[in-house]
Amino acid sequence: MTIIYLIGIATTALLLTIWIELVPTLPAGKAARFLRESDQPASPELPGWRKMLSRLDRATARWAPGSLLRRAKADLYFAQLAGKWNGWDEVQFTSLRGALCLAALVFGLLVYDNLIPSILAALLGWQVPVVLLGGVARRVRRRFQSQLPEFIQLVAAQMAAGVSLEEALRRTAQTESLAAQWMRHVLQMSQGRGVFPPAHKEAPAPPPP
């Protein structure tokens, strides 16, 4: 029975690979918007097992639901503020979940020779990365939210001393809090442009009748 399951899995994987490699990808679609949507510079070449895992990225970007990718992207954003999961994006993370799910399913079939424990093992493999990433992201979110009021108070104090809003943000971003680290990232991504667009000039008063 295990051999039948394994043959079925291998056949499905082969058909999916042929479909993804030979069928042209549509230029538009929900998944396409999340494939490489990032404001980060291009990552260096992936080493070792990460490079092998990247072979799943095209399939993941094509078939993964947009809501799943958005949730992973949001959690990765906060985790990377704390220096965790650096170099990962939402597509790679979802590929990791799929690879662990498949590996756990095959392992369960080989060890238990029963479909139900194998499915439970696959669900565990699918959820483990979410638990690890979600725990980090929740801690960072709570820390960020607790530090944000103090950061705003410091900015307000700078502005009360006659400093412009953008300059106050730059000065306050030199502190060591997580909110300041986030603001440094925002200022860095602005690349010398103004953080806020210039205000529109007031329209001239209408001529007297």
mmCIF file of C-alpha atoms in Angstrom:
data_model
loop_
_atom_site.group_PDB
_atom_site.id
_atom_site.type_symbol
_atom_site.label_atom_id
_atom_site.label_comp_id
_atom_site.label_asym_id
_atom_site.label_seq_id
_atom_site.Cartn_x
_atom_site.Cartn_y
_atom_site.Cartn_z
ATOM 1 C CA MET A 1 0.000 0.000 0.000
ATOM 2 C CA THR A 2 2.843 2.411 0.796
ATOM 3 C CA ILE A 3 4.344 1.860 -2.655
ATOM 4 C CA ILE A 4 1.031 2.798 -4.261
ATOM 5 C CA TYR A 5 0.877 6.046 -2.275
ATOM 6 C CA LEU A 6 4.482 6.905 -3.123
ATOM 7 C CA ILE A 7 3.946 6.197 -6.820
ATOM 8 C CA GLY A 8 0.870 8.424 -6.762
ATOM 9 C CA ILE A 9 2.803 11.258 -5.102
ATOM 10 C CA ALA A 10 5.700 10.941 -7.553
ATOM 11 C CA THR A 11 3.319 10.919 -10.541
ATOM 12 C CA THR A 12 1.496 14.011 -9.269
ATOM 13 C CA ALA A 13 4.786 15.835 -8.710
ATOM 14 C CA LEU A 14 5.947 14.923 -12.220
ATOM 15 C CA LEU A 15 2.725 16.155 -13.821
ATOM 16 C CA LEU A 16 2.843 19.420 -11.885
ATOM 17 C CA THR A 17 6.472 19.960 -12.904
ATOM 18 C CA ILE A 18 5.668 19.375 -16.578
ATOM 19 C CA TRP A 19 2.676 21.712 -16.360
ATOM 20 C CA ILE A 20 4.652 24.502 -14.695
ATOM 21 C CA GLU A 21 7.671 24.217 -16.983
ATOM 22 C CA LEU A 22 5.867 23.849 -20.312
ATOM 23 C CA VAL A 23 2.686 25.895 -19.947
ATOM 24 C CA PRO A 24 3.420 29.634 -20.359
ATOM 25 C CA THR A 25 2.720 31.783 -17.337
ATOM 26 C CA LEU A 26 0.075 34.465 -17.685
ATOM 27 C CA PRO A 27 1.453 37.998 -17.220
ATOM 28 C CA ALA A 28 -1.241 38.953 -14.741
ATOM 29 C CA GLY A 29 -2.744 37.306 -11.696
ATOM 30 C CA LYS A 30 -2.926 37.508 -7.931
ATOM 31 C CA ALA A 31 0.064 35.246 -7.342
ATOM 32 C CA ALA A 32 2.230 37.128 -9.827
ATOM 33 C CA ARG A 33 1.903 40.302 -7.785
ATOM 34 C CA PHE A 34 3.483 38.569 -4.819
ATOM 35 C CA LEU A 35 6.283 36.679 -6.561
ATOM 36 C CA ARG A 36 8.933 39.355 -6.189
ATOM 37 C CA GLU A 37 7.007 42.318 -4.768
ATOM 38 C CA SER A 38 9.584 43.701 -2.372
ATOM 39 C CA ASP A 39 11.306 46.982 -1.687
ATOM 40 C CA GLN A 40 14.475 45.135 -0.684
ATOM 41 C CA PRO A 41 17.528 44.868 -2.944
ATOM 42 C CA ALA A 42 18.124 41.599 -4.762
ATOM 43 C CA SER A 43 19.288 38.851 -2.436
ATOM 44 C CA PRO A 44 22.618 37.103 -2.978
ATOM 45 C CA GLU A 45 22.664 33.611 -4.448
ATOM 46 C CA LEU A 46 21.032 31.144 -2.105
ATOM 47 C CA PRO A 47 23.329 28.528 -0.587
ATOM 48 C CA GLY A 48 22.824 24.757 -0.277
ATOM 49 C CA TRP A 49 19.350 23.549 0.588
ATOM 50 C CA ARG A 50 17.851 27.022 0.119
ATOM 51 C CA LYS A 51 18.891 26.873 -3.538
ATOM 52 C CA MET A 52 17.210 23.484 -3.927
ATOM 53 C CA LEU A 53 14.112 24.793 -2.170
ATOM 54 C CA SER A 54 13.930 27.730 -4.575
ATOM 55 C CA ARG A 55 12.972 25.290 -7.347
ATOM 56 C CA LEU A 56 9.505 25.255 -5.789
ATOM 57 C CA ASP A 57 9.115 29.041 -5.893
ATOM 58 C CA ARG A 58 7.627 29.190 -9.362
ATOM 59 C CA ALA A 59 4.945 26.645 -8.490
ATOM 60 C CA THR A 60 4.285 28.377 -5.169
ATOM 61 C CA ALA A 61 3.898 31.813 -6.750
ATOM 62 C CA ARG A 62 1.562 30.385 -9.365
ATOM 63 C CA TRP A 63 -0.735 28.333 -7.153
ATOM 64 C CA ALA A 64 -0.559 29.684 -3.602
ATOM 65 C CA PRO A 65 -3.580 31.781 -2.541
ATOM 66 C CA GLY A 66 -2.905 35.497 -2.323
ATOM 67 C CA SER A 67 -4.198 35.666 1.255
ATOM 68 C CA LEU A 68 -1.653 33.044 2.326
ATOM 69 C CA LEU A 69 1.204 35.004 0.763
ATOM 70 C CA ARG A 70 0.020 38.294 2.263
ATOM 71 C CA ARG A 71 -0.117 36.799 5.755
ATOM 72 C CA ALA A 72 3.379 35.359 5.385
ATOM 73 C CA LYS A 73 4.694 38.679 4.063
ATOM 74 C CA ALA A 74 3.273 40.596 7.030
ATOM 75 C CA ASP A 75 4.778 38.171 9.557
ATOM 76 C CA LEU A 76 8.148 38.165 7.774
ATOM 77 C CA TYR A 77 8.212 41.977 7.811
ATOM 78 C CA PHE A 78 8.000 42.137 11.602
ATOM 79 C CA ALA A 79 10.279 39.157 12.165
ATOM 80 C CA GLN A 80 12.966 40.719 9.968
ATOM 81 C CA LEU A 81 12.781 43.940 11.997
ATOM 82 C CA ALA A 82 14.188 41.851 14.844
ATOM 83 C CA GLY A 83 16.818 40.226 12.626
ATOM 84 C CA LYS A 84 14.987 36.900 12.235
ATOM 85 C CA TRP A 85 14.210 35.100 8.976
ATOM 86 C CA ASN A 86 16.468 37.475 7.053
ATOM 87 C CA GLY A 87 16.679 36.765 3.335
ATOM 88 C CA TRP A 88 13.266 35.079 3.174
ATOM 89 C CA ASP A 89 10.266 36.343 1.266
ATOM 90 C CA GLU A 90 6.658 35.161 1.307
ATOM 91 C CA VAL A 91 7.078 32.857 -1.705
ATOM 92 C CA GLN A 92 10.178 31.136 -0.314
ATOM 93 C CA PHE A 93 8.539 30.736 3.087
ATOM 94 C CA THR A 94 5.450 29.113 1.549
ATOM 95 C CA SER A 95 7.721 26.842 -0.513
ATOM 96 C CA LEU A 96 9.361 25.762 2.751
ATOM 97 C CA ARG A 97 5.953 24.900 4.193
ATOM 98 C CA GLY A 98 5.076 22.828 1.142
ATOM 99 C CA ALA A 99 8.409 20.994 1.158
ATOM 100 C CA LEU A 100 8.111 20.115 4.850
ATOM 101 C CA CYS A 101 4.524 18.998 4.335
ATOM 102 C CA LEU A 102 5.505 16.651 1.499
ATOM 103 C CA ALA A 103 8.556 15.343 3.356
ATOM 104 C CA ALA A 104 6.474 14.623 6.460
ATOM 105 C CA LEU A 105 3.858 12.819 4.355
ATOM 106 C CA VAL A 106 6.459 10.566 2.724
ATOM 107 C CA PHE A 107 8.118 9.940 6.097
ATOM 108 C CA GLY A 108 4.772 8.996 7.627
ATOM 109 C CA LEU A 109 4.002 6.584 4.810
ATOM 110 C CA LEU A 110 7.373 4.905 5.172
ATOM 111 C CA VAL A 111 7.231 4.639 8.971
ATOM 112 C CA TYR A 112 3.542 3.962 9.708
ATOM 113 C CA ASP A 113 2.337 2.441 6.406
ATOM 114 C CA ASN A 114 -0.989 4.136 7.160
ATOM 115 C CA LEU A 115 -2.592 7.121 5.493
ATOM 116 C CA ILE A 116 -4.137 8.785 8.572
ATOM 117 C CA PRO A 117 -0.917 9.178 10.630
ATOM 118 C CA SER A 118 0.848 10.273 7.444
ATOM 119 C CA ILE A 119 -1.713 13.017 6.842
ATOM 120 C CA LEU A 120 -1.348 14.166 10.452
ATOM 121 C CA ALA A 121 2.432 14.283 9.996
ATOM 122 C CA ALA A 122 1.967 16.311 6.789
ATOM 123 C CA LEU A 123 -0.271 18.810 8.604
ATOM 124 C CA LEU A 124 2.357 19.110 11.322
ATOM 125 C CA GLY A 125 5.067 19.775 8.728
ATOM 126 C CA TRP A 126 2.850 22.423 7.102
ATOM 127 C CA GLN A 127 2.210 24.244 10.377
ATOM 128 C CA VAL A 128 5.642 24.150 12.063
ATOM 129 C CA PRO A 129 7.134 27.069 10.058
ATOM 130 C CA VAL A 130 3.996 29.145 10.728
ATOM 131 C CA VAL A 131 4.282 28.515 14.467
ATOM 132 C CA LEU A 132 7.970 29.470 14.503
ATOM 133 C CA LEU A 133 7.528 32.599 12.376
ATOM 134 C CA GLY A 134 4.243 33.627 13.989
ATOM 135 C CA GLY A 135 5.708 33.489 17.496
ATOM 136 C CA VAL A 136 8.539 35.836 16.518
ATOM 137 C CA ALA A 137 6.211 38.171 14.606
ATOM 138 C CA ARG A 138 3.757 38.451 17.513
ATOM 139 C CA ARG A 139 6.518 39.308 19.985
ATOM 140 C CA VAL A 140 7.945 41.953 17.662
ATOM 141 C CA ARG A 141 4.488 43.435 17.018
ATOM 142 C CA ARG A 142 3.804 43.754 20.758
ATOM 143 C CA ARG A 143 7.213 45.305 21.331
ATOM 144 C CA PHE A 144 6.736 47.734 18.444
ATOM 145 C CA GLN A 145 3.283 48.778 19.648
ATOM 146 C CA SER A 146 4.546 49.333 23.194
ATOM 147 C CA GLN A 147 7.442 51.524 22.003
ATOM 148 C CA LEU A 148 5.502 53.547 19.431
ATOM 149 C CA PRO A 149 3.842 55.993 21.899
ATOM 150 C CA GLU A 150 7.209 56.953 23.376
ATOM 151 C CA PHE A 151 8.635 57.436 19.873
ATOM 152 C CA ILE A 152 5.723 59.735 18.982
ATOM 153 C CA GLN A 153 6.251 61.738 22.182
ATOM 154 C CA LEU A 154 9.922 62.255 21.301
ATOM 155 C CA VAL A 155 8.978 63.437 17.808
ATOM 156 C CA ALA A 156 6.391 65.816 19.291
ATOM 157 C CA ALA A 157 8.987 67.237 21.692
ATOM 158 C CA GLN A 158 11.364 67.898 18.790
ATOM 159 C CA MET A 159 8.612 69.663 16.846
ATOM 160 C CA ALA A 160 7.697 71.750 19.897
ATOM 161 C CA ALA A 161 11.284 73.017 19.834
ATOM 162 C CA GLY A 162 10.751 74.326 16.311
ATOM 163 C CA VAL A 163 12.139 71.376 14.323
ATOM 164 C CA SER A 164 10.353 70.288 11.147
ATOM 165 C CA LEU A 165 8.496 66.988 11.173
ATOM 166 C CA GLU A 166 10.885 65.230 8.804
ATOM 167 C CA GLU A 167 13.957 66.407 10.715
ATOM 168 C CA ALA A 168 12.339 65.391 14.005
ATOM 169 C CA LEU A 169 11.765 61.907 12.608
ATOM 170 C CA ARG A 170 15.395 61.693 11.472
ATOM 171 C CA ARG A 171 16.709 62.723 14.882
ATOM 172 C CA THR A 172 14.394 60.457 16.843
ATOM 173 C CA ALA A 173 15.239 57.545 14.555
ATOM 174 C CA GLN A 174 18.795 57.581 15.930
ATOM 175 C CA THR A 175 17.604 56.014 19.199
ATOM 176 C CA GLU A 176 17.801 52.283 19.844
ATOM 177 C CA SER A 177 14.124 51.369 20.075
ATOM 178 C CA LEU A 178 12.415 49.052 17.612
ATOM 179 C CA ALA A 179 10.177 51.903 16.450
ATOM 180 C CA ALA A 180 13.303 53.974 15.716
ATOM 181 C CA GLN A 181 14.809 51.046 13.824
ATOM 182 C CA TRP A 182 11.652 50.826 11.747
ATOM 183 C CA MET A 183 11.779 54.567 11.017
ATOM 184 C CA ARG A 184 15.433 54.298 9.958
ATOM 185 C CA HIS A 185 14.352 51.643 7.480
ATOM 186 C CA VAL A 186 11.598 53.924 6.151
ATOM 187 C CA LEU A 187 14.013 56.834 5.796
ATOM 188 C CA GLN A 188 16.572 54.629 4.091
ATOM 189 C CA MET A 189 13.994 53.392 1.589
ATOM 190 C CA SER A 190 13.037 56.999 0.818
ATOM 191 C CA GLN A 191 16.545 57.328 -0.727
ATOM 192 C CA GLY A 192 16.917 61.029 -0.194
ATOM 193 C CA ARG A 193 13.372 61.872 -1.245
ATOM 194 C CA GLY A 194 11.111 63.647 1.167
ATOM 195 C CA VAL A 195 9.285 61.344 3.533
ATOM 196 C CA PHE A 196 6.148 63.408 3.053
ATOM 197 C CA PRO A 197 5.070 64.992 -0.229
ATOM 198 C CA PRO A 198 5.189 68.782 -0.315
ATOM 199 C CA ALA A 199 1.954 70.455 0.611
ATOM 200 C CA HIS A 200 -0.038 71.976 -2.187
ATOM 201 C CA LYS A 201 0.239 75.722 -2.481
ATOM 202 C CA GLU A 202 -2.815 77.690 -1.549
ATOM 203 C CA ALA A 203 -4.881 78.823 -4.477
ATOM 204 C CA PRO A 204 -4.670 82.580 -5.088
ATOM 205 C CA ALA A 205 -7.570 84.620 -3.815
ATOM 206 C CA PRO A 206 -10.134 85.460 -6.472
ATOM 207 C CA PRO A 207 -9.911 88.999 -7.825
ATOM 208 C CA PRO A 208 -12.291 91.503 -6.315
ATOM 209 C CA PRO A 209 -15.470 92.032 -8.272
#
